[in-house]
Amino acid sequence: MKTLVWVEHDNASVKDATLATVTAASQLGDVDLLVAGSGCAAVADEAAGIAGVGTVYLADDAAYENALAENVAPLVVQLMGDHDAFVAPATSNGKNIAPRVAALLDVVQVSEILSVVSADTFTRPIYAGNAIATVQAPAGKLVLTVRGTAFAKAEKTGGAGTVQAAAAGGDQGLSTFVGSEISKSERPELTSAKIIVSGGRALQNSENFHTLIEPLADKLGAGVGASRAAVDAGYVPNDYQVGQTGKIVAPEVYIAVGISGAIQHLAGMKDSKVIIAINKDEDAPIFQVADVGLVGDLFKIVPELTGKL
Amino acid sequence: MKVLVPVKRVIDYNVKPRVKMDGTGVDLANVKMSMNPFDEIAVEEAIRLREKGVATEIVAVSIGVQKCQETLRTALAMGADRAILVLTEDEAEPLAVAKILKGIVDEEQPGLVILGKQAIDDDSNQTGQMLAALTGRPQGTFASKVEVDGDSVKVTREVDGGLETVSLKAPAIVTTDLRLNEPRYASLPNIMKAKSKPLANKTPADYGVDTAPRLKTLKVEEPAKRQAGVKVGDVDELIGKLKVLGVVA
Ligand SMILES: Cc1cc2nc3c(=O)[nH]c(=O)nc-3n(C[C@H](O)[C@H](O)[C@H](O)COP(=O)(O)OP(=O)(O)OC[C@H]3O[C@@H](n4cnc5c(N)ncnc54)[C@H](O)[C@@H]3O)c2cc1C
């Protein structure tokens, strides 16, 4: 089977989400990559170095600069003439583009696979991760998105892929990119951080996030996450949200501070290796999944903890 | 412009789903069902667009069993003008739903379709994108802000790194994220009024769509359980644990 993998990038370098996707795709067969973007030749060269990849299709055109699904999907469909499966990471781009591709190919999509059981059979989470379904796709082309935390990352180097230009279909004239507000952070990116410190509604305001959660994260070299309640209340930007409808993380250590542990939050972090919970309510559901729990007031515990580290 | 809002009947988000012993699925017998939370946000957005004078008519659609009527009545009680129920016993997959919705779009010619970004049962996050593909329309997924200006729809999207804004040519397909708005509750008088609003009954065959699932579910299992943890008494003990784990030196 020949797979085509969507390379997640920012027109400058390959994003980590690509690597787990390559691992998943390689369990299906030969891996080719698609680098669609603008001024992104360096990305294609970098991608060609990923272990085990074959052809890297480079579609370098202004129409692809911001990965607009309307422009990218026809490009993918065209390349699917020579491929049996389109595999994308379950990033916001992957989730945006893959179903558009699937519908154009008239095939169903399998979202956020956790494992490849066989060439047509996959496991995936349903009901906020409270159940795992094993599903078998019908014969024909496959469209999959991959949960990054469920697969090991392919090696970034050692590969000998060859870059080949793909014919650009250009701008479909349906949508235009207006602008973006990307949160800047020096801290490790949430989905690849080894340690994450997350804050919930109990933090009360963004000031407390800055003075309590961030110093602790910095001491530990950790990424910073949040519950929906903390995001909705405006303590932190939306891209900090961990959960069913936010980011899915599985770090070595997840420290939940003032987070109750609602089903929708657990869906995004319960595959962390070690979960640590700090909460003043000893009956909070978070303690049912925590490996280590400390019952008490975060406003006392967190400064003391940060101070003693 | 006319706004079409597809809504799905799903397990209530407060209920912890239980996997059936025989591994065939999640037990929905006697479980509280509600409108998918993202769809409530979609209905709310449509109503707000009408309050701004942008939307002229709001049509709610649901695809599924007879009980989806209740979900549609909820949408009508919130403020939708009329409803369409497409009756099927199949658990229609996103592709089949998108095909039925395309049939309805062709008939109704809405200027905007607003869907939820995902349903909290199958967590697919596909239907809106598929509908956009099938109708050849632009898509504004994961919307946290929607502004309609003539025949252009500006959508602010929640993306991995933050926010992104795109401008779409109407008719457009939008899917809602949590931050778009806070849905209103239906008042009692509005619930009463909703009972007499029009609700049309259709079948997938009316749109030439076969809803038989293409994906075969081989089994449904509970996820691996986590080992019970320990509680520590104070910060020093917590640091001791962090040391054992190698988190701190
Ligand atoms: C469709 C849908 C999707 C959702 N998606 C997500 C998602 O992706 N991610 C997500 O997180 N949520 C999501 N939610 C929301 C989720 O249901 C919860 O509402 C949310 O996770 C609660 O956040 P929280 O734990 O911060 O707040 P709360 O539930 O209010 O918990 C606050 C906790 O802090 C503790 N506390 C208070 N004061 C202190 C103190 N001084 N010291 C120590 N502890 C203290 C309290 O005991 C409590 O346990 C979703 C909901 C819906 C309906």
mmCIF file of N, CA, C and O and ligand atoms in Angstrom, chain A residues 199-204 226-230 241-247 257-266 278-281 284-286 296-299, chain B residues 13-14 36-38 120 178, ligand 1:
data_model
loop_
_atom_site.group_PDB
_atom_site.id
_atom_site.type_symbol
_atom_site.label_atom_id
_atom_site.label_comp_id
_atom_site.label_asym_id
_atom_site.label_seq_id
_atom_site.Cartn_x
_atom_site.Cartn_y
_atom_site.Cartn_z
ATOM 1 N N GLY A 199 -3.524 24.530 34.750
ATOM 2 C CA GLY A 199 -4.331 25.213 35.758
ATOM 3 C C GLY A 199 -5.795 25.242 35.371
ATOM 4 O O GLY A 199 -6.131 25.253 34.186
ATOM 5 N N GLY A 200 -6.656 25.286 36.381
ATOM 6 C CA GLY A 200 -8.094 25.301 36.145
ATOM 7 C C GLY A 200 -8.754 26.563 36.653
ATOM 8 O O GLY A 200 -8.094 27.562 36.938
ATOM 9 N N ARG A 201 -10.061 26.462 36.759
ATOM 10 C CA ARG A 201 -10.879 27.594 37.174
ATOM 11 C C ARG A 201 -10.421 28.163 38.519
ATOM 12 O O ARG A 201 -10.525 29.359 38.781
ATOM 13 N N ALA A 202 -9.892 27.294 39.375
ATOM 14 C CA ALA A 202 -9.509 27.708 40.720
ATOM 15 C C ALA A 202 -8.448 28.808 40.722
ATOM 16 O O ALA A 202 -8.272 29.493 41.726
ATOM 17 N N LEU A 203 -7.766 29.008 39.595
ATOM 18 C CA LEU A 203 -6.726 30.042 39.554
ATOM 19 C C LEU A 203 -7.320 31.449 39.656
ATOM 20 O O LEU A 203 -6.617 32.407 39.963
ATOM 21 N N GLN A 204 -8.580 31.584 39.350
ATOM 22 C CA GLN A 204 -9.355 32.832 39.524
ATOM 23 C C GLN A 204 -9.081 33.954 38.534
ATOM 24 O O GLN A 204 -9.980 34.727 38.214
ATOM 25 N N ALA A 226 -4.273 24.153 30.357
ATOM 26 C CA ALA A 226 -5.400 24.701 31.106
ATOM 27 C C ALA A 226 -6.654 23.888 30.851
ATOM 28 O O ALA A 226 -6.734 23.132 29.887
ATOM 29 N N SER A 227 -7.621 24.056 31.743
ATOM 30 C CA SER A 227 -8.938 23.453 31.517
ATOM 31 C C SER A 227 -9.776 24.416 30.688
ATOM 32 O O SER A 227 -9.413 25.582 30.507
ATOM 33 N N ARG A 228 -10.903 23.936 30.220
ATOM 34 C CA ARG A 228 -11.792 24.808 29.452
ATOM 35 C C ARG A 228 -12.255 25.982 30.306
ATOM 36 O O ARG A 228 -12.362 27.106 29.827
ATOM 37 N N ALA A 229 -12.552 25.693 31.566
ATOM 38 C CA ALA A 229 -13.058 26.771 32.424
ATOM 39 C C ALA A 229 -12.054 27.914 32.493
ATOM 40 O O ALA A 229 -12.435 29.086 32.466
ATOM 41 N N ALA A 230 -10.767 27.574 32.567
ATOM 42 C CA ALA A 230 -9.739 28.616 32.651
ATOM 43 C C ALA A 230 -9.633 29.383 31.334
ATOM 44 O O ALA A 230 -9.405 30.594 31.332
ATOM 45 N N GLN A 241 -5.886 24.906 25.929
ATOM 46 C CA GLN A 241 -6.888 23.969 26.443
ATOM 47 C C GLN A 241 -6.543 22.509 26.168
ATOM 48 O O GLN A 241 -6.304 22.102 25.044
ATOM 49 N N VAL A 242 -6.566 21.740 27.237
ATOM 50 C CA VAL A 242 -6.346 20.299 27.150
ATOM 51 C C VAL A 242 -7.708 19.622 27.296
ATOM 52 O O VAL A 242 -8.481 19.984 28.182
ATOM 53 N N GLY A 243 -8.020 18.658 26.435
ATOM 54 C CA GLY A 243 -9.265 17.929 26.617
ATOM 55 C C GLY A 243 -9.852 17.399 25.330
ATOM 56 O O GLY A 243 -9.241 17.498 24.266
ATOM 57 N N GLN A 244 -11.052 16.863 25.457
ATOM 58 C CA GLN A 244 -11.776 16.251 24.331
ATOM 59 C C GLN A 244 -11.802 17.195 23.140
ATOM 60 O O GLN A 244 -11.672 16.777 22.008
ATOM 61 N N THR A 245 -11.990 18.474 23.411
ATOM 62 C CA THR A 245 -12.136 19.433 22.326
ATOM 63 C C THR A 245 -10.972 20.409 22.278
ATOM 64 O O THR A 245 -11.011 21.393 21.563
ATOM 65 N N GLY A 246 -9.944 20.130 23.061
ATOM 66 C CA GLY A 246 -8.737 20.943 22.997
ATOM 67 C C GLY A 246 -7.600 20.052 22.535
ATOM 68 O O GLY A 246 -7.768 19.227 21.639
ATOM 69 N N LYS A 247 -6.450 20.178 23.172
ATOM 70 C CA LYS A 247 -5.315 19.349 22.751
ATOM 71 C C LYS A 247 -5.290 18.039 23.528
ATOM 72 O O LYS A 247 -5.682 17.971 24.689
ATOM 73 N N VAL A 257 -3.546 21.470 38.491
ATOM 74 C CA VAL A 257 -3.680 22.346 39.654
ATOM 75 C C VAL A 257 -5.046 23.034 39.622
ATOM 76 O O VAL A 257 -5.340 23.787 38.691
ATOM 77 N N GLY A 258 -5.881 22.737 40.612
ATOM 78 C CA GLY A 258 -7.198 23.378 40.662
ATOM 79 C C GLY A 258 -8.070 23.021 39.484
ATOM 80 O O GLY A 258 -8.775 23.853 38.931
ATOM 81 N N ILE A 259 -7.984 21.750 39.086
ATOM 82 C CA ILE A 259 -8.809 21.219 37.984
ATOM 83 C C ILE A 259 -9.632 20.069 38.554
ATOM 84 O O ILE A 259 -9.075 19.170 39.187
ATOM 85 N N SER A 260 -10.964 20.104 38.336
ATOM 86 C CA SER A 260 -11.816 19.103 38.983
ATOM 87 C C SER A 260 -11.647 17.716 38.368
ATOM 88 O O SER A 260 -11.781 16.707 39.046
ATOM 89 N N GLY A 261 -11.374 17.673 37.058
ATOM 90 C CA GLY A 261 -11.229 16.378 36.396
ATOM 91 C C GLY A 261 -12.513 15.921 35.725
ATOM 92 O O GLY A 261 -12.895 14.757 35.804
ATOM 93 N N ALA A 262 -13.171 16.845 35.010
ATOM 94 C CA ALA A 262 -14.385 16.510 34.254
ATOM 95 C C ALA A 262 -14.015 15.540 33.128
ATOM 96 O O ALA A 262 -12.876 15.536 32.662
ATOM 97 N N ILE A 263 -15.009 14.724 32.712
ATOM 98 C CA ILE A 263 -14.802 13.734 31.635
ATOM 99 C C ILE A 263 -14.078 14.365 30.456
ATOM 100 O O ILE A 263 -13.148 13.791 29.898
ATOM 101 N N GLN A 264 -14.522 15.581 30.092
ATOM 102 C CA GLN A 264 -13.978 16.218 28.885
ATOM 103 C C GLN A 264 -12.527 16.649 29.066
ATOM 104 O O GLN A 264 -11.787 16.751 28.099
ATOM 105 N N HIS A 265 -12.137 16.918 30.306
ATOM 106 C CA HIS A 265 -10.731 17.261 30.534
ATOM 107 C C HIS A 265 -9.870 15.992 30.546
ATOM 108 O O HIS A 265 -8.823 15.934 29.901
ATOM 109 N N LEU A 266 -10.363 14.969 31.248
ATOM 110 C CA LEU A 266 -9.616 13.708 31.324
ATOM 111 C C LEU A 266 -9.345 13.141 29.933
ATOM 112 O O LEU A 266 -8.298 12.540 29.686
ATOM 113 N N ILE A 278 -3.341 18.574 42.428
ATOM 114 C CA ILE A 278 -3.413 19.436 43.609
ATOM 115 C C ILE A 278 -4.792 20.058 43.603
ATOM 116 O O ILE A 278 -5.157 20.777 42.667
ATOM 117 N N ASN A 279 -5.577 19.736 44.633
ATOM 118 C CA ASN A 279 -6.957 20.214 44.661
ATOM 119 C C ASN A 279 -7.430 20.236 46.108
ATOM 120 O O ASN A 279 -7.084 19.351 46.886
ATOM 121 N N LYS A 280 -8.231 21.238 46.458
ATOM 122 C CA LYS A 280 -8.639 21.331 47.858
ATOM 123 C C LYS A 280 -9.830 20.431 48.189
ATOM 124 O O LYS A 280 -10.139 20.218 49.348
ATOM 125 N N ASP A 281 -10.460 19.892 47.122
ATOM 126 C CA ASP A 281 -11.600 19.004 47.345
ATOM 127 C C ASP A 281 -11.129 17.555 47.221
ATOM 128 O O ASP A 281 -10.804 17.084 46.134
ATOM 129 N N ALA A 284 -12.671 15.404 44.527
ATOM 130 C CA ALA A 284 -12.620 15.817 43.113
ATOM 131 C C ALA A 284 -12.294 14.598 42.244
ATOM 132 O O ALA A 284 -11.425 13.803 42.585
ATOM 133 N N PRO A 285 -12.994 14.435 41.113
ATOM 134 C CA PRO A 285 -12.783 13.269 40.247
ATOM 135 C C PRO A 285 -11.345 13.126 39.753
ATOM 136 O O PRO A 285 -10.911 12.025 39.418
ATOM 137 N N ILE A 286 -10.603 14.201 39.726
ATOM 138 C CA ILE A 286 -9.214 14.136 39.246
ATOM 139 C C ILE A 286 -8.405 13.144 40.084
ATOM 140 O O ILE A 286 -7.508 12.479 39.583
ATOM 141 N N GLY A 296 -5.331 20.215 49.225
ATOM 142 C CA GLY A 296 -5.038 21.469 49.909
ATOM 143 C C GLY A 296 -5.224 22.662 49.002
ATOM 144 O O GLY A 296 -5.581 22.522 47.829
ATOM 145 N N ASP A 297 -4.960 23.829 49.574
ATOM 146 C CA ASP A 297 -5.169 25.083 48.871
ATOM 147 C C ASP A 297 -3.990 25.374 47.946
ATOM 148 O O ASP A 297 -2.855 25.505 48.405
ATOM 149 N N LEU A 298 -4.274 25.500 46.680
ATOM 150 C CA LEU A 298 -3.195 25.707 45.711
ATOM 151 C C LEU A 298 -2.438 27.005 45.968
ATOM 152 O O LEU A 298 -1.257 27.110 45.655
ATOM 153 N N PHE A 299 -3.139 27.994 46.535
ATOM 154 C CA PHE A 299 -2.488 29.285 46.768
ATOM 155 C C PHE A 299 -1.386 29.183 47.826
ATOM 156 O O PHE A 299 -0.502 30.018 47.889
ATOM 157 N N TYR B 13 -23.817 15.322 27.888
ATOM 158 C CA TYR B 13 -22.375 15.417 28.146
ATOM 159 C C TYR B 13 -21.998 15.163 29.600
ATOM 160 O O TYR B 13 -20.841 14.892 29.900
ATOM 161 N N ASN B 14 -22.989 15.222 30.500
ATOM 162 C CA ASN B 14 -22.702 14.968 31.915
ATOM 163 C C ASN B 14 -22.694 13.486 32.279
ATOM 164 O O ASN B 14 -22.304 13.104 33.367
ATOM 165 N N ASN B 36 -26.355 17.804 21.037
ATOM 166 C CA ASN B 36 -24.903 17.911 21.084
ATOM 167 C C ASN B 36 -24.512 19.355 21.439
ATOM 168 O O ASN B 36 -25.008 20.295 20.824
ATOM 169 N N PRO B 37 -23.646 19.553 22.464
ATOM 170 C CA PRO B 37 -23.330 20.910 22.928
ATOM 171 C C PRO B 37 -22.851 21.860 21.824
ATOM 172 O O PRO B 37 -23.189 23.042 21.835
ATOM 173 N N PHE B 38 -22.084 21.355 20.877
ATOM 174 C CA PHE B 38 -21.603 22.237 19.803
ATOM 175 C C PHE B 38 -22.752 22.694 18.898
ATOM 176 O O PHE B 38 -22.682 23.766 18.294
ATOM 177 N N ILE B 120 -20.167 14.803 20.391
ATOM 178 C CA ILE B 120 -19.423 14.262 21.529
ATOM 179 C C ILE B 120 -19.576 12.746 21.676
ATOM 180 O O ILE B 120 -19.028 12.158 22.587
ATOM 181 N N LEU B 178 -16.213 25.953 21.015
ATOM 182 C CA LEU B 178 -16.875 26.264 22.291
ATOM 183 C C LEU B 178 -16.969 27.756 22.572
ATOM 184 O O LEU B 178 -17.886 28.212 23.232
HETATM 185 C C1 LIG C 1 -18.847 19.888 24.684
HETATM 186 C C2 LIG C 1 -17.912 20.142 25.817
HETATM 187 C C3 LIG C 1 -16.563 20.079 25.577
HETATM 188 C C4 LIG C 1 -15.652 20.328 26.611
HETATM 189 N N1 LIG C 1 -14.326 20.240 26.327
HETATM 190 C C5 LIG C 1 -13.444 20.442 27.340
HETATM 191 C C6 LIG C 1 -12.040 20.327 27.125
HETATM 192 O O1 LIG C 1 -11.569 20.062 26.029
HETATM 193 N N2 LIG C 1 -11.206 20.538 28.163
HETATM 194 C C7 LIG C 1 -11.668 20.853 29.419
HETATM 195 O O2 LIG C 1 -10.851 21.048 30.331
HETATM 196 N N3 LIG C 1 -12.983 20.961 29.648
HETATM 197 C C8 LIG C 1 -13.883 20.773 28.640
HETATM 198 N N4 LIG C 1 -15.213 20.908 28.895
HETATM 199 C C9 LIG C 1 -15.627 21.467 30.196
HETATM 200 C C10 LIG C 1 -15.649 20.461 31.324
HETATM 201 O O3 LIG C 1 -16.886 19.790 31.335
HETATM 202 C C11 LIG C 1 -15.473 21.187 32.681
HETATM 203 O O4 LIG C 1 -16.459 22.180 32.794
HETATM 204 C C12 LIG C 1 -14.122 21.860 32.846
HETATM 205 O O5 LIG C 1 -13.087 20.955 32.537
HETATM 206 C C13 LIG C 1 -13.974 22.346 34.279
HETATM 207 O O6 LIG C 1 -12.772 23.042 34.434
HETATM 208 P P1 LIG C 1 -12.071 23.129 35.840
HETATM 209 O O7 LIG C 1 -11.767 21.771 36.339
HETATM 210 O O8 LIG C 1 -10.950 24.095 35.714
HETATM 211 O O9 LIG C 1 -13.159 23.879 36.733
HETATM 212 P P2 LIG C 1 -14.073 23.329 37.971
HETATM 213 O O10 LIG C 1 -14.801 22.134 37.507
HETATM 214 O O11 LIG C 1 -14.766 24.505 38.431
HETATM 215 O O12 LIG C 1 -12.998 22.844 38.986
HETATM 216 C C14 LIG C 1 -12.206 23.672 39.762
HETATM 217 C C15 LIG C 1 -11.509 22.796 40.787
HETATM 218 O O13 LIG C 1 -10.618 23.589 41.547
HETATM 219 C C16 LIG C 1 -10.686 23.207 42.913
HETATM 220 N N5 LIG C 1 -10.288 24.369 43.692
HETATM 221 C C17 LIG C 1 -10.964 25.535 43.877
HETATM 222 N N6 LIG C 1 -10.249 26.373 44.649
HETATM 223 C C18 LIG C 1 -9.083 25.750 44.948
HETATM 224 C C19 LIG C 1 -7.929 26.101 45.695
HETATM 225 N N7 LIG C 1 -7.821 27.287 46.266
HETATM 226 N N8 LIG C 1 -6.938 25.199 45.790
HETATM 227 C C20 LIG C 1 -7.023 23.982 45.198
HETATM 228 N N9 LIG C 1 -8.084 23.595 44.486
HETATM 229 C C21 LIG C 1 -9.102 24.471 44.359
HETATM 230 C C22 LIG C 1 -12.105 22.790 43.122
HETATM 231 O O14 LIG C 1 -12.181 21.860 44.197
HETATM 232 C C23 LIG C 1 -12.455 22.130 41.786
HETATM 233 O O15 LIG C 1 -12.183 20.743 41.808
HETATM 234 C C24 LIG C 1 -16.127 20.656 27.893
HETATM 235 C C25 LIG C 1 -17.495 20.701 28.131
HETATM 236 C C26 LIG C 1 -18.385 20.457 27.104
HETATM 237 C C27 LIG C 1 -19.840 20.513 27.392
#
